[in-house]
Amino acid sequence: MAGKDGCSGGRDGASAGRAFGRKGAASMDVHGDLVEQTHFVQGFVRLCADGWQQGWHERNGGNLSYLMTQPESAFVRSRVCETSRDWVALEARVPALAGACLLVTGAGCYMRNIPEAPAANIGIVEIGEGGGAYRVIWGLASGAHPTSELPSHLMNHAVRERATGGASRVLYHAHPRSVVAMTFVVPLTARAFSRALWKAMTECAMVFPSGVGVVPWMVPGGEAIARETSRLMEVYDAVVWAHHGLFAAGESFDATFGLMHTIEKAADIYCRARCMNGGADDFLNAISDEGLRQIGQAYGVCLNEEFLEA
Ligand code: 13P
Ligand code: ZN
């Protein structure tokens, strides 16, 4: 989606004067640097830099959110003494996240710029009582807003938190090219995508044994795609958005980046193998369904049996 918001770059001259803590910043932060130095902010920034390096974030493509722990939220609240930002009503309430704090990327912000200017491009939002509104309490300086995919991030945190007994904390949306390319030629079903990816690279069956969900092409950035994704995230921790990208969940930045990376690498291998095979998917050599079951048994993971043939 086109960037139109107040986030800014690092060395780009156009960003001059948008530094954190100046007039117009989102919050009065008595120790802004301390927030930037926290482990979770640094892990978040590192993932953004890694995703940019992978080529998954053209322009402002992609976004990231982190559901903060209670101690992390308390730490930030103790450092941020006031906020000038108003409460903003949410399209869809998320009662499960009432009172929670989340670190999110900004709408229209470039992943590429985040390491050089974190407080201009990412920010912490707190969810109000009842889960019907949010406000920025740190970062997103110069009036930037949270990602346009905030509805997807919030709804899916609620779903993944419940599905994992509170372990899931990270949601990552990227535009990895081979996953997107696959959506042109593979039937847009969870079964077809899961099988193609599992069979593209042996490791996949261990990394995402439930498979991946698939959302058909939809307009990005709203409640509809958020609802469709969250329905699938009851079961899967990664969901393909046709002709758009991938949405992945995990317990840590490492696990979530690793999931995105594994799926995209398998998709890349699949695309190359099809090209070498004249475009067809009837490969001379393939991992059998029995082979996939053996991986499950050997590594103690439970593959989604619905996607395996008898
Ligand atoms: P944002 O810049 O609003 O995060 O949008 C990017 C994107 O990838 C939308 O799907
Ligand atoms: Zn996107």
Coordinates of C-alpha atoms and ligand atoms in Angstrom, one line a residue:
M1 CA 0.0 0.0 0.0
A2 CA 1.3 3.5 -0.8
G3 CA 3.0 5.2 2.1
K4 CA 1.4 8.5 3.0
D5 CA 2.2 8.9 6.6
G6 CA 4.6 10.8 8.8
C7 CA 7.3 8.1 9.2
S8 CA 10.7 9.0 8.0
G9 CA 14.0 7.7 6.9
G10 CA 17.5 7.8 8.4
R11 CA 20.1 9.5 6.3
D12 CA 17.6 10.8 3.7
G13 CA 17.5 14.6 3.8
A14 CA 13.8 14.5 3.6
S15 CA 13.7 13.1 7.1
A16 CA 15.6 16.0 8.7
G17 CA 13.8 17.4 11.8
R18 CA 11.7 14.3 12.4
A19 CA 13.9 13.0 15.1
F20 CA 12.3 11.4 18.1
G21 CA 11.6 13.7 21.1
R22 CA 11.1 16.9 19.2
K23 CA 8.0 19.0 18.9
G24 CA 5.2 16.8 17.4
A25 CA 6.6 13.6 18.7
A26 CA 4.0 11.0 19.8
S27 CA 4.9 11.1 23.4
M28 CA 6.9 12.8 26.1
D29 CA 9.4 10.1 26.9
V30 CA 11.7 10.9 29.8
H31 CA 14.1 8.2 28.8
G32 CA 13.4 7.5 25.1
D33 CA 16.8 5.9 24.6
L34 CA 16.0 3.4 27.3
V35 CA 13.0 2.2 25.4
E36 CA 15.1 1.8 22.2
Q37 CA 17.7 -0.1 24.1
T38 CA 15.3 -2.8 25.5
H39 CA 15.9 -6.3 24.3
F40 CA 12.5 -6.6 22.6
V41 CA 12.9 -3.3 20.7
Q42 CA 16.3 -4.4 19.5
G43 CA 15.0 -7.8 18.5
F44 CA 12.2 -6.2 16.6
V45 CA 14.5 -3.8 14.8
R46 CA 16.9 -6.6 13.9
L47 CA 14.1 -8.6 12.3
C48 CA 13.1 -5.6 10.2
A49 CA 16.7 -5.2 9.0
D50 CA 17.0 -8.9 8.2
G51 CA 13.7 -8.9 6.3
W52 CA 14.9 -5.8 4.3
Q53 CA 18.2 -7.7 3.5
Q54 CA 16.2 -10.6 2.2
G55 CA 14.4 -8.4 -0.3
W56 CA 10.9 -9.0 1.2
H57 CA 10.1 -5.3 1.8
E58 CA 10.0 -3.2 -1.3
R59 CA 9.1 0.4 -0.4
N60 CA 6.8 0.2 2.7
G61 CA 5.8 -3.4 2.0
G62 CA 5.3 -5.6 5.0
N63 CA 4.8 -4.9 8.7
L64 CA 5.6 -6.4 12.1
S65 CA 4.0 -6.5 15.6
Y66 CA 5.1 -7.7 19.0
L67 CA 2.7 -8.4 21.9
M68 CA 4.7 -7.1 24.9
T69 CA 4.9 -9.0 28.2
Q70 CA 3.5 -7.5 31.4
P71 CA 7.0 -6.5 32.7
E72 CA 7.9 -4.9 29.3
S73 CA 4.6 -3.0 29.3
A74 CA 5.2 -1.8 32.9
F75 CA 8.7 -0.7 32.1
V76 CA 7.6 1.4 29.1
R77 CA 4.7 2.9 31.0
S78 CA 7.1 3.9 33.8
R79 CA 9.3 5.7 31.2
V80 CA 6.6 7.4 29.1
C81 CA 5.2 10.2 31.3
E82 CA 2.5 11.5 29.0
T83 CA 1.2 11.1 25.4
S84 CA -0.2 13.7 23.1
R85 CA -1.9 11.1 21.0
D86 CA -5.6 10.6 21.0
W87 CA -7.5 7.3 21.4
V88 CA -8.5 5.9 18.0
A89 CA -11.5 3.6 17.7
L90 CA -10.8 0.2 16.2
E91 CA -12.9 -1.1 13.4
A92 CA -13.3 -4.4 15.2
R93 CA -13.0 -4.8 19.0
V94 CA -10.3 -7.1 20.4
P95 CA -11.4 -7.7 24.0
A96 CA -8.7 -10.3 24.5
L97 CA -6.1 -7.6 24.1
A98 CA -7.6 -5.0 26.4
G99 CA -4.9 -3.3 28.4
A100 CA -2.1 -4.9 26.3
C101 CA 0.8 -3.0 24.8
L102 CA 2.1 -3.8 21.3
L103 CA 5.2 -2.7 19.4
V104 CA 4.2 -2.1 15.7
T105 CA 5.6 -0.8 12.5
G106 CA 4.2 2.4 11.1
A107 CA 1.8 2.7 8.1
G108 CA 3.8 3.7 5.0
C109 CA 7.1 3.3 6.9
Y110 CA 10.0 1.6 5.1
M111 CA 11.6 -1.4 6.8
R112 CA 14.8 -0.2 5.3
N113 CA 14.8 2.9 7.5
I114 CA 13.9 1.3 10.8
P115 CA 17.4 0.6 12.1
E116 CA 18.5 4.2 11.6
A117 CA 15.4 5.8 13.0
P118 CA 13.4 3.4 15.1
A119 CA 11.3 6.0 17.0
A120 CA 10.2 7.6 13.7
N121 CA 9.1 4.3 12.1
I122 CA 7.9 2.1 14.9
G123 CA 5.8 2.7 18.0
I124 CA 4.1 1.2 21.0
V125 CA 0.3 1.3 21.1
E126 CA -1.8 0.5 24.2
I127 CA -5.2 -1.1 23.8
G128 CA -7.9 0.5 25.9
E129 CA -10.4 -1.0 28.2
G130 CA -12.8 -3.3 26.4
G131 CA -10.4 -3.6 23.4
G132 CA -12.3 -1.0 21.4
A133 CA -9.6 1.6 20.9
Y134 CA -5.8 2.2 20.9
R135 CA -3.4 5.1 21.4
V136 CA 0.3 5.6 20.7
I137 CA 2.3 5.9 23.8
W138 CA 5.9 5.8 22.4
G139 CA 7.5 6.3 18.9
L140 CA 5.7 6.8 15.6
A141 CA 7.0 10.4 15.9
S142 CA 5.7 13.2 13.8
G143 CA 2.2 11.8 13.8
A144 CA 2.8 8.5 12.0
H145 CA 0.1 5.9 12.4
P146 CA 0.4 2.1 13.1
T147 CA 0.4 -0.1 10.1
S148 CA -2.7 -0.3 7.9
E149 CA -2.7 -4.0 8.7
L150 CA -3.3 -3.3 12.4
P151 CA -6.7 -5.1 12.3
S152 CA -5.0 -8.3 11.1
H153 CA -2.2 -8.0 13.7
L154 CA -4.6 -7.4 16.6
M155 CA -7.2 -10.1 15.6
N156 CA -4.5 -12.6 14.9
H157 CA -2.6 -12.0 18.1
A158 CA -5.8 -12.7 20.0
V159 CA -6.2 -16.0 18.0
R160 CA -2.6 -17.1 18.2
E161 CA -2.4 -16.2 21.9
R162 CA -5.4 -18.4 22.6
A163 CA -4.2 -21.2 20.3
T164 CA -0.7 -21.4 21.9
G165 CA -1.7 -20.8 25.6
G166 CA -0.1 -17.4 25.6
A167 CA 3.2 -18.4 24.0
S168 CA 2.7 -16.6 20.6
R169 CA 4.0 -13.0 20.6
V170 CA 5.2 -12.0 17.1
L171 CA 3.3 -11.5 13.9
Y172 CA 5.2 -10.7 10.7
H173 CA 3.8 -9.8 7.3
A174 CA 6.2 -9.7 4.3
H175 CA 6.1 -9.8 0.5
P176 CA 8.5 -12.7 -0.3
R177 CA 8.6 -13.1 -4.1
S178 CA 8.5 -16.9 -4.5
V179 CA 5.5 -17.4 -2.2
V180 CA 3.7 -14.7 -4.2
A181 CA 4.8 -16.4 -7.5
M182 CA 3.4 -19.7 -6.3
T183 CA 0.0 -18.1 -6.0
F184 CA -0.2 -17.7 -9.8
V185 CA 0.1 -21.5 -10.4
V186 CA -0.8 -23.5 -7.3
P187 CA -4.5 -24.0 -6.4
L188 CA -5.3 -21.5 -3.7
T189 CA -6.0 -24.1 -1.0
A190 CA -4.2 -25.0 2.2
R191 CA -3.9 -28.6 1.1
A192 CA -2.2 -27.8 -2.2
F193 CA 0.2 -25.2 -0.7
S194 CA 1.1 -27.3 2.3
R195 CA 1.9 -30.3 0.2
A196 CA 3.9 -28.4 -2.4
L197 CA 6.0 -26.7 0.4
W198 CA 6.5 -29.8 2.5
K199 CA 7.7 -31.7 -0.5
A200 CA 10.0 -28.9 -1.7
M201 CA 12.4 -29.2 1.2
T202 CA 12.7 -31.9 3.9
E203 CA 12.9 -29.5 6.8
C204 CA 9.5 -28.0 6.1
A205 CA 7.5 -30.9 7.6
M206 CA 9.3 -30.2 10.9
V207 CA 9.0 -26.5 10.8
F208 CA 5.3 -26.2 10.0
P209 CA 3.7 -29.6 10.5
S210 CA 0.2 -28.1 10.5
G211 CA 0.7 -26.7 7.0
V212 CA -0.1 -23.2 5.8
G213 CA -3.4 -21.5 5.3
V214 CA -4.3 -19.6 2.1
V215 CA -6.4 -16.5 1.7
P216 CA -7.6 -15.8 -1.8
W217 CA -6.8 -12.4 -3.2
M218 CA -8.4 -9.7 -1.1
V219 CA -8.1 -5.9 -0.6
P220 CA -5.3 -5.4 2.0
G221 CA -5.4 -3.3 5.1
G222 CA -8.9 -3.8 6.5
E223 CA -11.1 -5.9 8.7
A224 CA -12.2 -8.4 6.0
I225 CA -8.7 -9.8 5.3
A226 CA -8.1 -9.7 9.1
R227 CA -11.1 -11.9 9.7
E228 CA -10.3 -14.3 6.9
T229 CA -6.7 -14.7 8.2
S230 CA -7.7 -15.1 11.8
R231 CA -10.1 -17.8 10.9
L232 CA -7.2 -19.8 9.4
M233 CA -4.8 -18.8 12.2
E234 CA -6.8 -20.9 14.6
V235 CA -5.1 -23.8 12.9
Y236 CA -2.0 -22.5 11.0
D237 CA 0.8 -20.3 12.2
A238 CA 1.4 -19.1 8.6
V239 CA -1.1 -17.9 6.1
V240 CA -0.4 -17.1 2.4
W241 CA -2.1 -14.0 1.0
A242 CA -2.6 -14.6 -2.7
H243 CA -0.7 -12.2 -5.0
H244 CA 0.4 -10.3 -1.9
G245 CA 2.6 -12.1 0.6
L246 CA 2.7 -14.1 3.8
F247 CA 1.5 -13.6 7.4
A248 CA 3.5 -15.6 10.0
A249 CA 3.2 -16.0 13.8
G250 CA 5.7 -17.2 16.4
E251 CA 6.8 -17.2 20.0
S252 CA 10.0 -15.2 19.3
F253 CA 11.5 -13.0 16.6
D254 CA 13.9 -15.9 15.7
A255 CA 11.1 -18.4 15.4
T256 CA 8.9 -16.1 13.3
F257 CA 11.6 -14.9 11.0
G258 CA 12.8 -18.5 10.7
L259 CA 9.2 -19.6 9.7
M260 CA 9.0 -16.9 7.0
H261 CA 12.5 -17.8 5.8
T262 CA 11.8 -21.5 5.6
I263 CA 8.5 -21.1 3.7
E264 CA 10.1 -18.6 1.3
K265 CA 13.1 -20.9 0.7
A266 CA 10.9 -23.9 0.0
A267 CA 8.7 -21.7 -2.3
D268 CA 11.9 -20.6 -4.2
I269 CA 13.0 -24.3 -4.6
Y270 CA 9.5 -25.2 -5.8
C271 CA 9.5 -22.4 -8.4
R272 CA 13.0 -23.3 -9.6
A273 CA 12.1 -27.0 -9.8
R274 CA 9.0 -26.2 -11.9
C275 CA 11.0 -24.0 -14.2
M276 CA 13.5 -26.8 -14.7
N277 CA 10.6 -29.1 -15.3
G278 CA 9.2 -27.1 -18.2
G279 CA 6.6 -25.5 -15.9
A280 CA 4.9 -28.8 -14.8
D281 CA 4.6 -30.0 -11.2
D282 CA 5.0 -33.8 -12.1
F283 CA 8.5 -34.0 -10.8
L284 CA 10.7 -37.0 -11.6
N285 CA 11.8 -37.3 -8.0
A286 CA 9.7 -36.2 -5.1
I287 CA 9.3 -36.8 -1.3
S288 CA 6.5 -39.4 -1.0
D289 CA 3.6 -39.0 1.5
E290 CA 5.0 -42.0 3.3
G291 CA 8.3 -40.1 3.6
L292 CA 6.5 -37.1 5.1
R293 CA 4.9 -39.4 7.7
Q294 CA 8.3 -40.9 8.5
I295 CA 9.7 -37.4 9.2
G296 CA 6.8 -36.8 11.6
Q297 CA 7.5 -40.0 13.4
A298 CA 11.2 -39.5 13.5
Y299 CA 11.0 -35.9 14.9
G300 CA 7.9 -36.3 17.1
V301 CA 5.8 -33.8 15.1
C302 CA 2.2 -34.3 14.1
L303 CA 1.7 -33.6 10.4
N304 CA -1.8 -32.6 9.4
E305 CA -3.1 -36.0 8.2
E306 CA -5.9 -34.3 6.1
F307 CA -3.1 -33.2 3.7
L308 CA -1.5 -36.6 3.3
E309 CA -2.6 -39.3 0.9
A310 CA -3.4 -42.8 2.2
Ligands
13P1 P1 1.7 -0.6 5.8 O1 2.8 0.3 5.3 O2 0.5 0.2 6.2 O3 2.3 -1.4 6.9 O4 1.3 -1.5 4.6 C1 2.2 -2.4 4.0 C2 1.6 -3.6 3.5 O5 2.3 -4.5 3.2 C3 0.1 -3.8 3.5 O6 -0.2 -5.1 3.2
ZN2 ZN 1.4 -6.3 2.4

